[in-house]
Coordinates of C-alpha atoms and ligand atoms in Angstrom, one line a residue:
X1 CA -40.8 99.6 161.2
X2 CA -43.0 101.2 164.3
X3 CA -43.3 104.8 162.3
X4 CA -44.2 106.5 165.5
X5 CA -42.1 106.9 168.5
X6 CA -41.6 109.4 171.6
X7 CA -39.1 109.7 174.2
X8 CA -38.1 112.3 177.1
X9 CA -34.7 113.3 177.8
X10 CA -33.2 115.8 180.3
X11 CA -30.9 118.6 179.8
X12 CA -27.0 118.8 181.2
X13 CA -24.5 121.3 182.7
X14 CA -21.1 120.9 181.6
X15 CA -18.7 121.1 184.9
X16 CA -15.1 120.5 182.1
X17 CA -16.8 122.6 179.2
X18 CA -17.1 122.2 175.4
X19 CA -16.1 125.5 173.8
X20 CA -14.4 124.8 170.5
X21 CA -15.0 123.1 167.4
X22 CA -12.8 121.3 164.9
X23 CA -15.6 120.5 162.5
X24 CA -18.7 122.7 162.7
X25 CA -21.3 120.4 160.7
X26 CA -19.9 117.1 162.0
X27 CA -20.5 119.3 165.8
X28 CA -16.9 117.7 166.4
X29 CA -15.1 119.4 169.4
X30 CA -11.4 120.6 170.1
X31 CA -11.6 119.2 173.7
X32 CA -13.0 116.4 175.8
X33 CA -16.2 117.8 178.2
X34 CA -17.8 116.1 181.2
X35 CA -21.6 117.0 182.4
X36 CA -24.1 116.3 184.8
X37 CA -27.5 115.1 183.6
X38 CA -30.0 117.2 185.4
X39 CA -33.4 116.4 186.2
X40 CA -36.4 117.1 186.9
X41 CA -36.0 119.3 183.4
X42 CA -37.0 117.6 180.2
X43 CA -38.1 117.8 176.6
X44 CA -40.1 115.2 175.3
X45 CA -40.9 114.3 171.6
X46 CA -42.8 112.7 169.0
X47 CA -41.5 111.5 165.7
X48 CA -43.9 109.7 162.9
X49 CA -42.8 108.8 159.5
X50 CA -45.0 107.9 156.9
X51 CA -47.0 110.8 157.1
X52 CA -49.0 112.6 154.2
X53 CA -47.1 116.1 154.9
X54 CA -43.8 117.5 157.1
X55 CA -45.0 119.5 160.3
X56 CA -43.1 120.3 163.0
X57 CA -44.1 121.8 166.2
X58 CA -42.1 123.1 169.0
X59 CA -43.8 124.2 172.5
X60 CA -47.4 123.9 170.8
X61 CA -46.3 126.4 168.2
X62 CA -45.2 126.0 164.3
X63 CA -41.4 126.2 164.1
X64 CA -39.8 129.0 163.1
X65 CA -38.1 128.9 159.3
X66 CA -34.9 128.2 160.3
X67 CA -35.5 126.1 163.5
X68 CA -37.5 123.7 161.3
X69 CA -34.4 123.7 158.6
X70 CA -32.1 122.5 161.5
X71 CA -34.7 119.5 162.8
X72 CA -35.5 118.4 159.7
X73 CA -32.3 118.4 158.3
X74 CA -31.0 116.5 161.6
X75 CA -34.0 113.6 161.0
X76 CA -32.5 113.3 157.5
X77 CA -29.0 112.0 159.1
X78 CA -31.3 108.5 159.9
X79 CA -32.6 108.2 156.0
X80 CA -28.5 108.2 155.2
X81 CA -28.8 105.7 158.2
X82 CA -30.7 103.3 156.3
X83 CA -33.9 104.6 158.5
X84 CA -37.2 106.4 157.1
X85 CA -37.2 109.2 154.8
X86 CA -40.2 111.0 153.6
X87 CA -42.8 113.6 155.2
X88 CA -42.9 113.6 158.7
X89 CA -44.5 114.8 161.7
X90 CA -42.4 116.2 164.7
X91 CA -43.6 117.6 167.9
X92 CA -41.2 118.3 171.0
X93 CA -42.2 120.1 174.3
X94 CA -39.9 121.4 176.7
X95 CA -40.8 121.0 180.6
X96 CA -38.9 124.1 181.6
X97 CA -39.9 126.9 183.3
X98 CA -39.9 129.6 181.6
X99 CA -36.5 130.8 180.6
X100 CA -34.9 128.2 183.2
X101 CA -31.0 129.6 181.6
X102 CA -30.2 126.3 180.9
X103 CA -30.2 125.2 177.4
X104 CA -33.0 123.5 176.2
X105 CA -31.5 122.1 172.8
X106 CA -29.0 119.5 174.7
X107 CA -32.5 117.7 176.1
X108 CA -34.3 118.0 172.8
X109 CA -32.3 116.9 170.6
X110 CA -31.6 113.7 172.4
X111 CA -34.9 113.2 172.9
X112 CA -35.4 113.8 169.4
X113 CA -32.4 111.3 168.5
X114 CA -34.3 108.9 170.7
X115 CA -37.9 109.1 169.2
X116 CA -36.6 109.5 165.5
X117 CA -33.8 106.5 165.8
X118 CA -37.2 104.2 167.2
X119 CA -39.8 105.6 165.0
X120 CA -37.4 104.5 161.7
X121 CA -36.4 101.4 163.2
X122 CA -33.4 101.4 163.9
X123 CA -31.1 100.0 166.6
X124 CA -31.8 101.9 170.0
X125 CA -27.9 101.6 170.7
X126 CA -26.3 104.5 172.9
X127 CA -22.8 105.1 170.8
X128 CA -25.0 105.7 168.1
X129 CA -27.8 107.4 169.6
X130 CA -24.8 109.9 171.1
X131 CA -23.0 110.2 167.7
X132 CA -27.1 111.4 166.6
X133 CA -27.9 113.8 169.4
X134 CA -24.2 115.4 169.2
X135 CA -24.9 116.4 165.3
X136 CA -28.0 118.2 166.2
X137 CA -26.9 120.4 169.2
X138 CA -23.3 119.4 170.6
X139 CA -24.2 118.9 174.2
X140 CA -26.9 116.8 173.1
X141 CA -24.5 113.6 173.0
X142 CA -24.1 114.3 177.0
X143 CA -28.2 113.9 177.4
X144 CA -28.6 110.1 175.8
X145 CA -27.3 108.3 179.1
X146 CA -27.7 109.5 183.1
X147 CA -25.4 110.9 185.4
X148 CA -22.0 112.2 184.8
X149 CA -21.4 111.6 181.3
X150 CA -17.8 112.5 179.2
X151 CA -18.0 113.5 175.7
X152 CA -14.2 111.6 174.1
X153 CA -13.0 114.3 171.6
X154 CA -12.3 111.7 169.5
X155 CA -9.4 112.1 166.1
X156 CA -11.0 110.9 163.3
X157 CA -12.7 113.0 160.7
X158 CA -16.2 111.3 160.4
X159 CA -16.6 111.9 164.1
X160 CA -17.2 107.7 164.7
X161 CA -15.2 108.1 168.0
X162 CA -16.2 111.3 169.5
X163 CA -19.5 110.3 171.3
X164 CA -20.5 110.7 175.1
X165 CA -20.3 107.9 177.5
X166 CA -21.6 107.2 181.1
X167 CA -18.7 108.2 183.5
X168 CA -21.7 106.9 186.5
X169 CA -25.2 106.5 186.8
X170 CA -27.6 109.2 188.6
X171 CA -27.5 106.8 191.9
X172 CA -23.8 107.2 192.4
X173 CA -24.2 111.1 193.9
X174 CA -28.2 111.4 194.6
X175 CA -27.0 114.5 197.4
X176 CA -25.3 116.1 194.6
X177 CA -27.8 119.5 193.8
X178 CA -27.1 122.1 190.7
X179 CA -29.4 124.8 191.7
X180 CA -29.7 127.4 188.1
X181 CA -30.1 130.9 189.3
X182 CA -31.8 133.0 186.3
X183 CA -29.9 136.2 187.3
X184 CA -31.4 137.3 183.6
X185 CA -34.1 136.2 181.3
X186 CA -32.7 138.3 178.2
X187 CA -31.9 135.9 175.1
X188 CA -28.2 135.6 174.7
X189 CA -27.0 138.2 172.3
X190 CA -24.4 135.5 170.5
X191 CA -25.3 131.6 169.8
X192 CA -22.7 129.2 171.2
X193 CA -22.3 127.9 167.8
X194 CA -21.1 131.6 166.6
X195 CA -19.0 131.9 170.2
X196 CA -17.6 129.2 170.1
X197 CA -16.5 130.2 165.9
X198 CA -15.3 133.3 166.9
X199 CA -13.0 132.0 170.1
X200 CA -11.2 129.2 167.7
X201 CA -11.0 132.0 165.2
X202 CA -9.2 134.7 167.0
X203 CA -8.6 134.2 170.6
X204 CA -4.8 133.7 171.2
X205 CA -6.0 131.3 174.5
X206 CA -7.5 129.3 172.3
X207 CA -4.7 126.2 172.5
X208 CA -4.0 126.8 176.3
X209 CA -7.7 126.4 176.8
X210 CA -7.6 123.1 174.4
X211 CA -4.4 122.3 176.2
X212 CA -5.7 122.3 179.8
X213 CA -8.6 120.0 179.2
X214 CA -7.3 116.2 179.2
X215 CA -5.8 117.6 182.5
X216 CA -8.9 118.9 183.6
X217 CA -11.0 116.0 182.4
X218 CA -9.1 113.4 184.6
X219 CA -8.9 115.5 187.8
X220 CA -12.9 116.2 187.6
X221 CA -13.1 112.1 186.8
X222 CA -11.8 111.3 190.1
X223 CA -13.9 114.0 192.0
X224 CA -16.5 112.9 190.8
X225 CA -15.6 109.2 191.7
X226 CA -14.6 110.1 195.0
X227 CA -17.6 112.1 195.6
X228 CA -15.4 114.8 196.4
X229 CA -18.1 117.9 196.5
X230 CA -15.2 121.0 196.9
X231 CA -12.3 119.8 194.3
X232 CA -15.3 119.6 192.1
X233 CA -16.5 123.0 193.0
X234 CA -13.3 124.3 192.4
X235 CA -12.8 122.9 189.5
X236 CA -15.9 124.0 187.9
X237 CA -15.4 127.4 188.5
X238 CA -12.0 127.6 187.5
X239 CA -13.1 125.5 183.9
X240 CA -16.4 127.9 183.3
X241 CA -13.8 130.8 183.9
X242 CA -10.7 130.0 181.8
X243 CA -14.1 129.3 179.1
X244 CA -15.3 133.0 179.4
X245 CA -11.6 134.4 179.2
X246 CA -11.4 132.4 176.1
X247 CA -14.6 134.2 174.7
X248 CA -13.4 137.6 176.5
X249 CA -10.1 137.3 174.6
X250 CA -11.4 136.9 171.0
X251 CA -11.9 139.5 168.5
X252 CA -14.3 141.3 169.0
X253 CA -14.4 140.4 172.7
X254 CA -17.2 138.4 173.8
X255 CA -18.9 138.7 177.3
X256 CA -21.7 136.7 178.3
X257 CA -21.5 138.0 182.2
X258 CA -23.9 140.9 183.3
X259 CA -23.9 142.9 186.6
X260 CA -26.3 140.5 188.2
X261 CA -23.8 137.5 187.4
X262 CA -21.2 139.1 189.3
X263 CA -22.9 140.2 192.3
X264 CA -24.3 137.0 192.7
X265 CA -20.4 135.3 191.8
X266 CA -19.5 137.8 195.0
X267 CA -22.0 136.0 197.0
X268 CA -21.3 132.8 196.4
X269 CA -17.1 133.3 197.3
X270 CA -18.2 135.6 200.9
X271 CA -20.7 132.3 201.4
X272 CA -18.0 129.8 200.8
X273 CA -15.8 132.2 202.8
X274 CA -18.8 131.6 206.2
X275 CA -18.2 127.9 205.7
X276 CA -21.0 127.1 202.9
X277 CA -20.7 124.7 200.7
X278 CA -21.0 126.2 197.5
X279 CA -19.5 126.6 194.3
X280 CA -20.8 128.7 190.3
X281 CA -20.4 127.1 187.0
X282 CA -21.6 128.8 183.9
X283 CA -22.6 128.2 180.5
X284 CA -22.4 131.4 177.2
X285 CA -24.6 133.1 179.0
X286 CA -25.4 135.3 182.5
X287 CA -26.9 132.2 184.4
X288 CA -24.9 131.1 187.1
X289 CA -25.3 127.2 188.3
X290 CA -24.7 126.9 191.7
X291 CA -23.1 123.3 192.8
X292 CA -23.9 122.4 196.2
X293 CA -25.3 119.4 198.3
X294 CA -28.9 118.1 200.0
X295 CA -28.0 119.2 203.1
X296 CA -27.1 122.9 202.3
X297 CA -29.7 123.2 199.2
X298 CA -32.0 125.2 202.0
X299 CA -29.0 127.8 202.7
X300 CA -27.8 128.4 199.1
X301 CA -31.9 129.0 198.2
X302 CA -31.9 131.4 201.0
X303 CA -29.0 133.1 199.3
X304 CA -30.2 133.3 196.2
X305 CA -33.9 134.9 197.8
X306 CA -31.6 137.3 199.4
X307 CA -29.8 138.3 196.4
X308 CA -33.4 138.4 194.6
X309 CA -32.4 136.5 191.6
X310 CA -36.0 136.5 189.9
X311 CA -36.1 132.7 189.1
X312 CA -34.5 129.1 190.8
X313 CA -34.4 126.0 189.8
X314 CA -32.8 123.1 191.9
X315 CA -32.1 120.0 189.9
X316 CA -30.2 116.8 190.9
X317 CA -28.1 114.0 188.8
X318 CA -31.0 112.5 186.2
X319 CA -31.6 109.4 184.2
X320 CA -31.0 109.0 180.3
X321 CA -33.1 109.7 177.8
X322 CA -35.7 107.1 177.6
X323 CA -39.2 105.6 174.9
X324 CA -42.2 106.8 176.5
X325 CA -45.5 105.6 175.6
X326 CA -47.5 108.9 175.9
X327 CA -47.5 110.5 172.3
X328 CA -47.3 113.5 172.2
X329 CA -50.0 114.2 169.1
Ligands
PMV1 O1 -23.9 122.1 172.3 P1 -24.0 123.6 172.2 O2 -23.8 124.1 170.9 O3 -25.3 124.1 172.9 O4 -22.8 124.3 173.1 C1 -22.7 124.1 174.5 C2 -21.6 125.0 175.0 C3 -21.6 125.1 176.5 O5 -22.9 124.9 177.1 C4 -21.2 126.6 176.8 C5 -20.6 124.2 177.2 C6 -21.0 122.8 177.3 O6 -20.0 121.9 177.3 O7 -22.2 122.4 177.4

């Protein structure tokens, strides 16, 4: 057994979303997603068992009660996977900028499922290592492999077929940009997890919205195959929209959108309108992700410098997650 691993792993934005589960400890969704892997964003981490006492650290800091619970509770899926158990050490760090809007969790607990799955000795295999990462954060099973991923929805009850798998690799669409536009840095007021609860609960578009998505999934497959930049656009926007109706339309409503989301949604459609290419997805919360391509990256940061959205990040399609040899303690 090595004991001690690390590995890096980048985050993803879903273009055909995950809002819905069927099992909530199992993370096991009501609908197939597809996502990008973004880089340059990362989270790497360092996992060693074998220690003399549990620590975990997140961003140089102690984690918090209940974020420790949650890791720690994930690593103990690999002792029922014949891996290590015990005390052990755990250290992740994000490479964000601060606040980026785009979920950090997705990157780090791949990264995690990486390091841990190597640290216990086990076998680095990607089904598994998805099956890992999606029972830590959902989105997480999108972040093991590069490029546009799809998460299969899978039927059965122990969640052995609902894993992510590699739709193509980041060298398939290198022009392809997602440029995140932090229209607000204010913590989302409700989790995903307890959106997503509330939508299945009481929303009456709940089974439209789980209706729609095979459809949806095998339109975006063949965009994205065909390299076909504005039937993905379009599609993304329509998905992230019929997602935030869903959440609109439970009880109580839920509305992740501010008024800076909106203006800048305006901007983007009168853009499009002058002949830009440029399209909005968006996750729970007020961050639009702007879809565009290398050779119109320049205009669409102009656009968002005129609309004076506070903080840009452009990524592009990224690589898995991957061992590193730098520890990180
Ligand atoms: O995996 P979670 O619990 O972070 O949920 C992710 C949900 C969305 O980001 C809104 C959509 C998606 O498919 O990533």
């Amino acid at each position: 057994m090595r004991m001690k691993a690390s590995a890096l792993a980048h985050p993803n934005i879903a273009l055909v979303k995950y809002w819905g589960k069927r099992d909530t400890v199992l993370n096991l969704p009501h609908q197939p997603s597809l996502s990008v892997t973004l880089e340059p964003l990362a989270v790497r981490a360092t996992v060693q068992f074998g220690v003399a006492a549990t620590s975990v650290v997140i961003n140089g800091q102690p984690a918090g009660a209940d974020e420790a619970r949650r890791l720690l509770a994930f690593l103990d899926l690999l002792g029922a996977a014949g891996g290590a158990r015990g005390p052990v050490r755990v250290q992740t760090h994000g490479e964000f900028p601060v606040a980026a809007g785009l979920a950090s969790s997705a990157a780090a607990y791949a990264a995690l499922a990486k390091a841990a799955t190597l640290a216990a000795g086990l076998a680095d295999d990607g089904r598994a290592l998805s099956i890992l990462a999606r029972q830590g954060s959902g989105s997480a099973c999108r972040s093991i492999d590069g490029g546009v991923c799809i998460w299969r929805r899978g039927v059965l009850a122990d969640g052995s077929d609902s894993y992510a798998e590699q739709l193509v690799d980041q060298h398939h669409w290198p022009a392809l940009r997602m440029i995140a536009a932090v229209v607000d840095r204010r913590h989302k007021r409700v989790s995903s997890r307890a959106g997503m609860r509330r939508s299945v609960e009481s929303s009456p578009y709940f089974d439209a919205w789980c209706h729609d998505a095979d459809a949806e999934l095998s339109r975006a497959r063949q965009f994205v195959l065909r390299r076909d930049l504005e039937a993905l656009g379009t599609l993304s926007e329509r998905n992230a929209m019929r997602m935030h109706a869903v959440a609109m339309s439970a009880d109580p409503p839920l509305c992740y959108l501010e008024g800076a989301t909106l203006d800048l949604i305006r901007r983007v459609e009168q853009a499009r309108a002058s002949g830009l290419p440029v399209w909005y997805t968006l996750d729970a919360g007020p961050n639009p992700v702007l879809l565009t391509d290398a050779d119109h990256e320049a205009q669409v940061c102009a656009l968002l410098a005129d609309a004076a959205v506070p903080q840009v990040v452009t990524c592009r399609p990224g690589a898995g997650a991957r061992s590193i040899s730098e520890h990180l303690f």
